[in-house]
PDB file of C-alpha atoms in Angstrom:
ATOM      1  CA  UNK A  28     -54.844  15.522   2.803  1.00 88.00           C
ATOM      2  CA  UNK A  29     -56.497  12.149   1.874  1.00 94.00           C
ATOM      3  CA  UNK A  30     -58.150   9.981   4.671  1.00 97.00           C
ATOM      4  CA  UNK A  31     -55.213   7.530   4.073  1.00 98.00           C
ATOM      5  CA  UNK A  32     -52.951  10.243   4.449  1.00 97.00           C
ATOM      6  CA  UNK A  33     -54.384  11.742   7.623  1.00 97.00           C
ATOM      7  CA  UNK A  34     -54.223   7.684   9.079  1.00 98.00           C
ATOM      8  CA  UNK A  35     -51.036   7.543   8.304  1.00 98.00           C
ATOM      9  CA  UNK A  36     -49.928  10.793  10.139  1.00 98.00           C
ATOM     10  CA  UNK A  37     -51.898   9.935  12.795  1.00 98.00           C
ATOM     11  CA  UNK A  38     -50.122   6.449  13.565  1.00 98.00           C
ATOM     12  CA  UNK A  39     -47.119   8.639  13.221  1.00 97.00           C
ATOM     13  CA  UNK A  40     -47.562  10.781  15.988  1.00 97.00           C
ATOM     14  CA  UNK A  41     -48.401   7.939  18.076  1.00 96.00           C
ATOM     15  CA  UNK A  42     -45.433   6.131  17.122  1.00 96.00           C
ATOM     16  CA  UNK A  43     -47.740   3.118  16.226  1.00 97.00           C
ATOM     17  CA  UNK A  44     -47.767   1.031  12.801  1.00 98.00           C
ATOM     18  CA  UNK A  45     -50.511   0.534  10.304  1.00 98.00           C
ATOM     19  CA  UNK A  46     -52.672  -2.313  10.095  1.00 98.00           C
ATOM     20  CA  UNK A  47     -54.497  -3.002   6.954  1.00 98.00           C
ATOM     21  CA  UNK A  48     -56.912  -5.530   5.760  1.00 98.00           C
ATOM     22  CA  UNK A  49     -58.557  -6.800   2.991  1.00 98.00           C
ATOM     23  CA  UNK A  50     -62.020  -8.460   2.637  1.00 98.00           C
ATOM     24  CA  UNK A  51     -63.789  -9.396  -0.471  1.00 98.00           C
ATOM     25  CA  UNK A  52     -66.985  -7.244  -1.305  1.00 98.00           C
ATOM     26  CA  UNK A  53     -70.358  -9.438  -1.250  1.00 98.00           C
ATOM     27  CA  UNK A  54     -67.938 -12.889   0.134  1.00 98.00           C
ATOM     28  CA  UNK A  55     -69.930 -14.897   1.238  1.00 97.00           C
ATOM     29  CA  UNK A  56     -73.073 -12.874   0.867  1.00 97.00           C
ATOM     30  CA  UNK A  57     -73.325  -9.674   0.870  1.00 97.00           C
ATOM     31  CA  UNK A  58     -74.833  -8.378   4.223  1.00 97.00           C
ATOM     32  CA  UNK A  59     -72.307 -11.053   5.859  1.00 98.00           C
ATOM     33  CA  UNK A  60     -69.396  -9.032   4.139  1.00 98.00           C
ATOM     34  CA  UNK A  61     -70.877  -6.033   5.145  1.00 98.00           C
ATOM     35  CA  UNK A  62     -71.092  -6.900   8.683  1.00 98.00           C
ATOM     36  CA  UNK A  63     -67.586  -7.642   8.629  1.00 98.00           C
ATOM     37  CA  UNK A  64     -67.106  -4.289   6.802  1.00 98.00           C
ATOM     38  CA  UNK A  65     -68.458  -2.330   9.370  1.00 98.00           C
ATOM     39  CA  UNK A  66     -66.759  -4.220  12.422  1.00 98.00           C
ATOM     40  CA  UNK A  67     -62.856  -4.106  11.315  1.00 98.00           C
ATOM     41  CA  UNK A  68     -62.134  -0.694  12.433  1.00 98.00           C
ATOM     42  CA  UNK A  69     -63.413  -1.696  15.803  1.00 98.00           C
ATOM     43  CA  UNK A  70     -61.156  -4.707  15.587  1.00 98.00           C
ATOM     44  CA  UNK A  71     -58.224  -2.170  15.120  1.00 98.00           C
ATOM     45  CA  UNK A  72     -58.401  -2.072  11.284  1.00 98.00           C
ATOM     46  CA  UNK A  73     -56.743   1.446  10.101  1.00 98.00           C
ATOM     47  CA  UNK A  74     -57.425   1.091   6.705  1.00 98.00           C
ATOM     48  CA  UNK A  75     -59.604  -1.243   5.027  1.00 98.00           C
ATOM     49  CA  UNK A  76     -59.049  -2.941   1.151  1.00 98.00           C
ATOM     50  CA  UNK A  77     -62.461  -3.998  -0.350  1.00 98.00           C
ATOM     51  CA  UNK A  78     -61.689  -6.512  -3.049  1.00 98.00           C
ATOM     52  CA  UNK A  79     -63.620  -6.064  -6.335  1.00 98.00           C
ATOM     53  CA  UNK A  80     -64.901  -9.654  -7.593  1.00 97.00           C
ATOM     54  CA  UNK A  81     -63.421 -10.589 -11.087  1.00 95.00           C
ATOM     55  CA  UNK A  82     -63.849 -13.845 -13.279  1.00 92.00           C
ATOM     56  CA  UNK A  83     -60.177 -13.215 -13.925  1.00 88.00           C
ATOM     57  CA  UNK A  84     -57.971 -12.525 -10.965  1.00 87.00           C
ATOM     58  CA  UNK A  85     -54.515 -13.025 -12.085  1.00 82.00           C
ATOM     59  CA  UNK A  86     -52.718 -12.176  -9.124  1.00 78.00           C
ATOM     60  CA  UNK A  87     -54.487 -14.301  -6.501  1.00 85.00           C
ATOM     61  CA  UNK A  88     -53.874 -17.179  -5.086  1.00 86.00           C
ATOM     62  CA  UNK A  89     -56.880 -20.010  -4.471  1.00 91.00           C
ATOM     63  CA  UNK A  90     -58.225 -18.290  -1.509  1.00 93.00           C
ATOM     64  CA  UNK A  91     -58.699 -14.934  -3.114  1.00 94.00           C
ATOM     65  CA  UNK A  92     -59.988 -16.561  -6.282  1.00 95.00           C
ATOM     66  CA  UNK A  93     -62.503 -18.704  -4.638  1.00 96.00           C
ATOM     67  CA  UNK A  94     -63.794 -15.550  -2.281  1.00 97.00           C
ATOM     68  CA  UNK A  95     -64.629 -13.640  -5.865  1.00 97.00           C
ATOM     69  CA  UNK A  96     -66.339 -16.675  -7.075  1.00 97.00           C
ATOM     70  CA  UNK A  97     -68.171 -16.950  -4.073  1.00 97.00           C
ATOM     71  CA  UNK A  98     -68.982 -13.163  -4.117  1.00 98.00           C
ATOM     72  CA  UNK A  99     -70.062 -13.311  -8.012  1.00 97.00           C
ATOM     73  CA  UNK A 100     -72.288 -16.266  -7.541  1.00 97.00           C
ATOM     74  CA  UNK A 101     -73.702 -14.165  -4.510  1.00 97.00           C
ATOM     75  CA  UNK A 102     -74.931 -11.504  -7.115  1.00 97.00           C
ATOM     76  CA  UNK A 103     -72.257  -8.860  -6.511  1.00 98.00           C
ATOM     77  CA  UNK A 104     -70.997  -6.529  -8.734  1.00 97.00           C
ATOM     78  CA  UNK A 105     -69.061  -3.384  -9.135  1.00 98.00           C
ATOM     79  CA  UNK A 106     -72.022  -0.808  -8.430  1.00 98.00           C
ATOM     80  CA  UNK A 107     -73.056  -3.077  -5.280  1.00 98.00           C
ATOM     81  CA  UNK A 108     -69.569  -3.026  -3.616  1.00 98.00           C
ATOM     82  CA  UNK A 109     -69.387   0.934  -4.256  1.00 98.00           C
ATOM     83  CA  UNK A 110     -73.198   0.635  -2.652  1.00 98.00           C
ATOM     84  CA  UNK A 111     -71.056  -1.145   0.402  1.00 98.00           C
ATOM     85  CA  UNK A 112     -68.809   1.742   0.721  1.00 98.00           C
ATOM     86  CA  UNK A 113     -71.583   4.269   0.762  1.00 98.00           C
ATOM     87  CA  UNK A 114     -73.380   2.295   3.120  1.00 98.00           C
ATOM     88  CA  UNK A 115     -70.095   2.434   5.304  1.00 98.00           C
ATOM     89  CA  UNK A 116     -69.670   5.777   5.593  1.00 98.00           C
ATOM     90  CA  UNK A 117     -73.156   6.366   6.683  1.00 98.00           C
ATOM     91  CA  UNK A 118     -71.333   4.877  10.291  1.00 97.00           C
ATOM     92  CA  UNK A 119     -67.848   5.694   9.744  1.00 98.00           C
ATOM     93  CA  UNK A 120     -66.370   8.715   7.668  1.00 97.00           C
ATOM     94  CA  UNK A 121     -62.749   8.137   8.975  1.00 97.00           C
ATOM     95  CA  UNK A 122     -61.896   4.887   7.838  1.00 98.00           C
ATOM     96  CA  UNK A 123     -59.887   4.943   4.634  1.00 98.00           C
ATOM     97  CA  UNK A 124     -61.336   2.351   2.259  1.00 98.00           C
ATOM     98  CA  UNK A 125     -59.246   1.318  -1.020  1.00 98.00           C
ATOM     99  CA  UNK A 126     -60.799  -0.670  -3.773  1.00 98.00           C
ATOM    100  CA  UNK A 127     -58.412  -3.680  -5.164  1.00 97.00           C
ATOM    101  CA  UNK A 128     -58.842  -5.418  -8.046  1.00 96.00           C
ATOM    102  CA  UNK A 129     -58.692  -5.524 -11.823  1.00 96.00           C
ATOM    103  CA  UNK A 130     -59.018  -2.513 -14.430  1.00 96.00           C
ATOM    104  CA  UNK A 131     -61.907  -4.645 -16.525  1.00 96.00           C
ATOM    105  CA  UNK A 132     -64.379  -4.308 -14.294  1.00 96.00           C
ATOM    106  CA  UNK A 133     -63.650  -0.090 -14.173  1.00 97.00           C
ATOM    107  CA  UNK A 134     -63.098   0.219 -17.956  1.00 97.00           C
ATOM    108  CA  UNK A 135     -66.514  -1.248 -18.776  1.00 97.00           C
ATOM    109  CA  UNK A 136     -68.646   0.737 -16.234  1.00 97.00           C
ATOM    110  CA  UNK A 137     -66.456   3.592 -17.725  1.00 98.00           C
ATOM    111  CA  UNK A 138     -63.558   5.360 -16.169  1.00 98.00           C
ATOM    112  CA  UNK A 139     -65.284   9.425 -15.800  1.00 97.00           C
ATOM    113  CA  UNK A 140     -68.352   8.007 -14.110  1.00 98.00           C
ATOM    114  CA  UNK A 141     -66.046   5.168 -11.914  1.00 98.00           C
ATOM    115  CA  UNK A 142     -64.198   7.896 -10.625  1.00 98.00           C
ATOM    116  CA  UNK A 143     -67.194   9.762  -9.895  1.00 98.00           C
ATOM    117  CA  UNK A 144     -69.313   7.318  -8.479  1.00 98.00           C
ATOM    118  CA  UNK A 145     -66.273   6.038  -6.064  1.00 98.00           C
ATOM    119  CA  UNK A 146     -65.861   9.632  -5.242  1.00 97.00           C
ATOM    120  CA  UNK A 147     -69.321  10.172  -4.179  1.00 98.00           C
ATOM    121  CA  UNK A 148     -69.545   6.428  -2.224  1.00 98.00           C
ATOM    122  CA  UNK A 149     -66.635   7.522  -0.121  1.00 98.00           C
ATOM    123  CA  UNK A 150     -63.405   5.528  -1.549  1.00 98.00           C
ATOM    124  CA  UNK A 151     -60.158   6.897  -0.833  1.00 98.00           C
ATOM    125  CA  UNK A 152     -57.728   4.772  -2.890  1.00 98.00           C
ATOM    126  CA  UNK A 153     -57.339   2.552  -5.630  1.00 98.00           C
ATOM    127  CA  UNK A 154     -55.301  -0.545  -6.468  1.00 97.00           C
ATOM    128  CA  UNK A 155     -55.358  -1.600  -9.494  1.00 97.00           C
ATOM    129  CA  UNK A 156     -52.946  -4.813  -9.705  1.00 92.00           C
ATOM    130  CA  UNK A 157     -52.367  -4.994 -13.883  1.00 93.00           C
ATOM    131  CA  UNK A 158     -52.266  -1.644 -14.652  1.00 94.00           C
ATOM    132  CA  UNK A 159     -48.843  -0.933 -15.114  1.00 93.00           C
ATOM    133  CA  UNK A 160     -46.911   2.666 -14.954  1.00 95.00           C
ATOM    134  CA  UNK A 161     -47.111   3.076 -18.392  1.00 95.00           C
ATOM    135  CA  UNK A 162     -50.569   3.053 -18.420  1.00 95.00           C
ATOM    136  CA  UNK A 163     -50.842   6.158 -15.960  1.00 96.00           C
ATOM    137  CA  UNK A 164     -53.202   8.453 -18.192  1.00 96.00           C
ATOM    138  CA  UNK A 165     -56.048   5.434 -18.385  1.00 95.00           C
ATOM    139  CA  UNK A 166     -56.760   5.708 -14.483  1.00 97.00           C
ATOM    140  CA  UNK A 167     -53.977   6.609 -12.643  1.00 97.00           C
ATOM    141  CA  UNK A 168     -53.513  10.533 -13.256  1.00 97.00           C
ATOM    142  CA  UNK A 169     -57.638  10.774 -13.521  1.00 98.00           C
ATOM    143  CA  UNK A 170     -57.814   9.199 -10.488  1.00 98.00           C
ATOM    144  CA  UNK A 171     -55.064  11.537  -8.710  1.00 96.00           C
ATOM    145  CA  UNK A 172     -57.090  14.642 -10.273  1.00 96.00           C
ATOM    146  CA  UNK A 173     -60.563  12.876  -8.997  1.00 97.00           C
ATOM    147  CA  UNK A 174     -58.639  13.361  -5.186  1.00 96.00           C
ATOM    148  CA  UNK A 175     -58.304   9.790  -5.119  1.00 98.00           C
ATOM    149  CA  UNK A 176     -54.780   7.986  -3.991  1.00 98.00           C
ATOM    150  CA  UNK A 177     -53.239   5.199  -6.661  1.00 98.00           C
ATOM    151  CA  UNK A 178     -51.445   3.164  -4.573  1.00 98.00           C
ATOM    152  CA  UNK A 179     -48.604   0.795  -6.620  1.00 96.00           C
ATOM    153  CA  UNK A 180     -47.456  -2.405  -5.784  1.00 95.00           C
ATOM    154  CA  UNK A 181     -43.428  -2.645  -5.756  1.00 95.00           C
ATOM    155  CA  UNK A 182     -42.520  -6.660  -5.890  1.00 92.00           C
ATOM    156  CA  UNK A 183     -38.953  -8.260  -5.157  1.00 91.00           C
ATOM    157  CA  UNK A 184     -38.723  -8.268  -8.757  1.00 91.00           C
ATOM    158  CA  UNK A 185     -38.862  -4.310  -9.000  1.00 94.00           C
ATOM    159  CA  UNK A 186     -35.160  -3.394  -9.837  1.00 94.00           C
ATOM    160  CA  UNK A 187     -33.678  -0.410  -8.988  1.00 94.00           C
ATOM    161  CA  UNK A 188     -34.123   1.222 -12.884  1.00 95.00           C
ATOM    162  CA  UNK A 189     -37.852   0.104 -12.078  1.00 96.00           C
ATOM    163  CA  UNK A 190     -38.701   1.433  -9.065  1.00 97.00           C
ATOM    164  CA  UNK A 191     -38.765   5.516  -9.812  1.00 96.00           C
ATOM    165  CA  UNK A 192     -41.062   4.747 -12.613  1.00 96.00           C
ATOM    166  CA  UNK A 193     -43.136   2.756  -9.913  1.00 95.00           C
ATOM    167  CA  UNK A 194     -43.083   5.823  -7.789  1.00 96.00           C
ATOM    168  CA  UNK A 195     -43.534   8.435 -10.026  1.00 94.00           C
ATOM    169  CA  UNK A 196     -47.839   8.540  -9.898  1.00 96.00           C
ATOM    170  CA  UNK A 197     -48.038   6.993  -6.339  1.00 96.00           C
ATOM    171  CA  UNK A 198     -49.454   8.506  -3.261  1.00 97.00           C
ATOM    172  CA  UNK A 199     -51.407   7.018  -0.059  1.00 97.00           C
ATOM    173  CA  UNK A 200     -49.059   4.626   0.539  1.00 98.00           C
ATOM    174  CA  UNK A 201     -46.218   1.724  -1.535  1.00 98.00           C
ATOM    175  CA  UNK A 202     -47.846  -1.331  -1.473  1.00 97.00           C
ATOM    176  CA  UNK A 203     -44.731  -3.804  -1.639  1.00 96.00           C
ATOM    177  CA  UNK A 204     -45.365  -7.370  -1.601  1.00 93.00           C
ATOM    178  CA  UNK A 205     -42.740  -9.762   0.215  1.00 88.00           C
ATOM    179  CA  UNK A 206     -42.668 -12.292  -2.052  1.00 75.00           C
ATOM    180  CA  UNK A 207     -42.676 -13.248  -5.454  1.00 62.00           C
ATOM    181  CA  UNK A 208     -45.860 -15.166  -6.350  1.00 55.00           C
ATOM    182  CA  UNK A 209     -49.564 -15.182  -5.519  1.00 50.00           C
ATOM    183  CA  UNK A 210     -51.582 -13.798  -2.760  1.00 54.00           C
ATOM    184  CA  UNK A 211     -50.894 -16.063   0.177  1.00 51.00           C
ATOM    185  CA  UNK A 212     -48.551 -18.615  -1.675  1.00 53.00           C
ATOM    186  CA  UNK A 213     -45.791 -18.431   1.117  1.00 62.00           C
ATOM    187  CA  UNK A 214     -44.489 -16.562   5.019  1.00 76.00           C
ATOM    188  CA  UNK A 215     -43.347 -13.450   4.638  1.00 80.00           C
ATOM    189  CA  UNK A 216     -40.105 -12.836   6.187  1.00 85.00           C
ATOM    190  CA  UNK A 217     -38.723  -9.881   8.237  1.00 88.00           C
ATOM    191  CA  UNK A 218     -35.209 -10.201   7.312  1.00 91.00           C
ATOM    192  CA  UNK A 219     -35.866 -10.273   4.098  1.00 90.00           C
ATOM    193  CA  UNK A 220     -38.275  -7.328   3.692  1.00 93.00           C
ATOM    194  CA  UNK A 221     -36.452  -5.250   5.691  1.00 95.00           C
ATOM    195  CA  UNK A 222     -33.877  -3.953   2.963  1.00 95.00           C
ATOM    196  CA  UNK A 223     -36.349  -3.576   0.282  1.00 95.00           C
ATOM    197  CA  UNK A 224     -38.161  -1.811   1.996  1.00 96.00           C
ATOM    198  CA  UNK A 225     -35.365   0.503   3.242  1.00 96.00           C
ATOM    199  CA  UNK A 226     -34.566   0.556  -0.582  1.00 96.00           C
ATOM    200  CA  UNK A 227     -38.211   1.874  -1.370  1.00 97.00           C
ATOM    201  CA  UNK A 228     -37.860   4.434   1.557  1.00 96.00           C
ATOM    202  CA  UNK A 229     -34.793   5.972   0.014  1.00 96.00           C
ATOM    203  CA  UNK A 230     -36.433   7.053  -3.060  1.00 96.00           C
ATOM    204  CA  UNK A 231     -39.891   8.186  -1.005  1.00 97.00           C
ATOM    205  CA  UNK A 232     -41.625   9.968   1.587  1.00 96.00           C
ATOM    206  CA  UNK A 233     -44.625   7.915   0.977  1.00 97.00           C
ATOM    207  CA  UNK A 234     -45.247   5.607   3.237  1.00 98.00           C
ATOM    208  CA  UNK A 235     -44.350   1.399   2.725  1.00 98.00           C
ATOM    209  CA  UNK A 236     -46.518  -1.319   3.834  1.00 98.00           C
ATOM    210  CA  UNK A 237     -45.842  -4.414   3.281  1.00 97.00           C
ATOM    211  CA  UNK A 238     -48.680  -7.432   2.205  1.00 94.00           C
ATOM    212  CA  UNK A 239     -48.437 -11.421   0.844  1.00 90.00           C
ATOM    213  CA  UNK A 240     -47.743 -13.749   3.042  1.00 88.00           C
ATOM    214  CA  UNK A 241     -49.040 -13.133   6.646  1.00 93.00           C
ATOM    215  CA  UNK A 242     -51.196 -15.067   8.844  1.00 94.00           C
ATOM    216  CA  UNK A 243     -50.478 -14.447  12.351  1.00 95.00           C
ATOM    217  CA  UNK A 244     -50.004 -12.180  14.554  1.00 97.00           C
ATOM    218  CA  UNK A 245     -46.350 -12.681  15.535  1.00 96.00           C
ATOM    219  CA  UNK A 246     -45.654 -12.487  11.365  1.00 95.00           C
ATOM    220  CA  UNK A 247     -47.666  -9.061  11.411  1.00 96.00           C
ATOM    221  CA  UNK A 248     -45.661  -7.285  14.133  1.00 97.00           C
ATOM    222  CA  UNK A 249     -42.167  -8.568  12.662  1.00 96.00           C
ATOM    223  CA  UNK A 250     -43.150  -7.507   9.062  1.00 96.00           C
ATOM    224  CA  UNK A 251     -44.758  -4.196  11.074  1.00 97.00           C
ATOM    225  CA  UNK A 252     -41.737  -3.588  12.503  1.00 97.00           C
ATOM    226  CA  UNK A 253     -39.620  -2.940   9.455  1.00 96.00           C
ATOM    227  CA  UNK A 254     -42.197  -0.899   7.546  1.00 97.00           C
ATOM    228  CA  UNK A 255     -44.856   1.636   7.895  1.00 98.00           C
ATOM    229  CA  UNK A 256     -47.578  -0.957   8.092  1.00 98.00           C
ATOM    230  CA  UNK A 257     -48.759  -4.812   7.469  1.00 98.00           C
ATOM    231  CA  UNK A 258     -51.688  -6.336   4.751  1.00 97.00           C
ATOM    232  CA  UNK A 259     -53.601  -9.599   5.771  1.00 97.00           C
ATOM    233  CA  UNK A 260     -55.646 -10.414   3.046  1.00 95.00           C
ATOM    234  CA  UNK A 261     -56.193 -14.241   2.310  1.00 94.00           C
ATOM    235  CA  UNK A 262     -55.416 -15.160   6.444  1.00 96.00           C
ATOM    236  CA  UNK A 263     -59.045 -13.463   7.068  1.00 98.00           C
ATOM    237  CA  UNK A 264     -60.492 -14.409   3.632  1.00 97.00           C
ATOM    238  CA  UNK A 265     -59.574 -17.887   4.820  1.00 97.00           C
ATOM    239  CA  UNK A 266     -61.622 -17.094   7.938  1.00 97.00           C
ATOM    240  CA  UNK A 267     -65.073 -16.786   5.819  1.00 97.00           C
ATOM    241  CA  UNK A 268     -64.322 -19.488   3.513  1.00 97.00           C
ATOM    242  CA  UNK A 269     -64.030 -21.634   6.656  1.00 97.00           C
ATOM    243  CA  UNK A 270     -67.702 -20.472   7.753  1.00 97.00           C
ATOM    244  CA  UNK A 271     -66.580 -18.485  10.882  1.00 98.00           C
ATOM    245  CA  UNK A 272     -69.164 -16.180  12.158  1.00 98.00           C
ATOM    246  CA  UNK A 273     -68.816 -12.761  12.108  1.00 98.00           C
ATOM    247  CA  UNK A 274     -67.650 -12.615  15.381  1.00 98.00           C
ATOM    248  CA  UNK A 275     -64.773 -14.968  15.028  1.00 98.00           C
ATOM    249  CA  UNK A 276     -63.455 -13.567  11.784  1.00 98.00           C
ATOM    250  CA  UNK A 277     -63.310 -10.073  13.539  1.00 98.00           C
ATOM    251  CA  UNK A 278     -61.360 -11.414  17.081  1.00 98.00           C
ATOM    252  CA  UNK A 279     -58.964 -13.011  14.545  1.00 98.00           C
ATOM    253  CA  UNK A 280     -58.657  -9.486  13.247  1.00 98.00           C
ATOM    254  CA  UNK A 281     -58.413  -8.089  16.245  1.00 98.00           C
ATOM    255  CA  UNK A 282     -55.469 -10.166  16.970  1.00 98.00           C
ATOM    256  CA  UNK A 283     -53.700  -9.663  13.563  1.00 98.00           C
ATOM    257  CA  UNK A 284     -53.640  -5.578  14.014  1.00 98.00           C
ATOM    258  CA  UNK A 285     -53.035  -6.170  18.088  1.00 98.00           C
ATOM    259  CA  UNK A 286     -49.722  -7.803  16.917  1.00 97.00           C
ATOM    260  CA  UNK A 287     -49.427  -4.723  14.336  1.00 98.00           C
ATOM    261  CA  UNK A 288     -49.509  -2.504  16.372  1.00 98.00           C
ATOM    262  CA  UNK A 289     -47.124  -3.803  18.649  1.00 96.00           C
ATOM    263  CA  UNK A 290     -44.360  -3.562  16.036  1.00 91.00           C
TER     264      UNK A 290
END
C-alpha cells in the first residue's frame, strides 16, 4: 500500500472524509511555501498537492497561473520543488504528497531519472493534467511500476464510453472536477456532483474526490459529503497572493478541512 492509500483507509475506519490541498511549490518564495508546506498537515491537511510551476498552465484559472509566475520569477524549478518534498519528509513521512502539473517540465528533465528522483524525495502521486489515457506508456505505467499512484482527472464532460478508459491506469484516488472550466472559475455544487460521482463509484473501488470550485468551508463539507474527499486549491492560493502570513493562510486551512471533515 501507497501512503495515499493507507490515508485513505485510515479516514475509512474513522468514518471521516479526506481533505486535500494544493499549494504552489516556491509561491511566493520559496521558504514561505515551504513553511506552509510543512504546517498543512497540522492544519488537518490529509494529503497535500504541490503544484509544479509552468510558463504554460492550460488548465488554470488566473489564480493558479499567477502563483506559477510568481513561483518562476522566485527561481523555482522542478529539481527545487522535489528538494521541497525531500525536505518535508525529513519532519513528516506520513503525509502523502502528489505533484500536479504539466508533462513538459518531466519530459525534459527526463522521465527514468523523474521517476527516480521523485521516488527518492518522497512523492507518492502524480497528476499530470494533459496527459491523456492514451498516452499511458510515456508516464503513466512507468510511474505505476516506479510504486508511484497516477491519479486521473474525470470532468462532467467524461461520458460513460470515456470513463473505463479513464480508469483503466488509475490508482490513489479519481480526481473528478465539478465543473467544466478552469481551476476556480465557478461554486461547486453538491447536488450536482453527487451523481457523477456515484457514476464514477460504480465502475471503481478507488476512491473519488472531488476539486474546482471550493472556497469555504460550508462548500467543502457539502461536496465532502457526497464523495470520498474535497480539493481547495486556488481558495488558499488566493490566500498568498493576498500577502497573508503564514499563519493566516494555515487557520484558513484549518477551517477548510474542519468543514471536511465534518461531511
Amino acid at each position: 500500500m501507497t501512503r495515499i492509500d493507507r490515508t485513505f483507509a485510515a479516514l475509512r475506519e474513522k468514518g471521516k472524509k479526506a481533505f486535500v490541498a494544493y499549494i504552489m511549490a516556491g509561491d511566493p518564495d520559496r521558504q514561505t511555501s515551504m513553511q506552509i508546506m510543512r504546517g498543512l498537515p497540522r492544519a488537518g491537511v490529509d494529503i497535500i498537492e504541490l503544484g509544479i510551476p509552468f510558463t504554460d498552465p492550460m488548465a488554470d484559472g488566473p489564480t493558479i497561473q499567477l502563483a506559477g509566475q510568481r513561483a518562476l520569477e522566485a527561481g523555482q524549478t522542478l529539481n527545487k520543488t522535489l528538494e521541497m518534498v525531500a525536505e518535508f519528509r525529513k519532519d513528516d513521512n506520513t503525509t502523502p504528497v502528489v505533484l500536479m502539473g504539466y508533462y513538459n517540465p518531466i519530459y525534459n528533465h527526463g522521465v527514468d531519472r523523474f521517476l527516480e528522483d521523485a521516488r527518492a524525495a518522497g512523492v507518492d502521486g502524480l497528476i499530470v493534467v494533459d496527459l491523456p489515457p492514451e498516452e499511458d506508456e510515456e508516464l503513466c505505467i512507468p510511474a505505476q511500476k516506479a510504486g508511484l499512484n497516477f491519479i486521473r482527472l474525470a470532468t462532467p464532460t467524461t461520458d460513460d464510453c470515456r470513463l473505463p478508459k479513464v480508469l483503466q491506469n488509475t490508482s490513489g484516488f479519481v480526481y473528478y472536477v465539478s465543473i467544466t472550466g478552469i481551476t476556480g472559475a465557478a461554486a461547486a455544487r453538491a447536488e450536482d456532483v453527487a451523481p457523477e460521482v456515484a457514476r464514477i463509484k460504480s465502475q471503481t473501488d478507488i476512491p473519488v474526490v472531488v476539486g474546482f470550485g471550493i472556497r469555504t468551508p460550508d462548500t467543502a463539507r457539502e461536496i465532502a459529503s457526497v464523495a470520498d474527499g474535497a480539493v481547495v486549491g486556488s481558495a488558499i492560493v488566493k490566500q498568498v497572493e493576498e500577502g497573508r502570513s503564514v499563519e493566516e493562510i494555515l487557520e484558513f486551512v484549518r477551517s477548510l478541512a474542519e468543514g471536511a471533515h465534518r461531511a
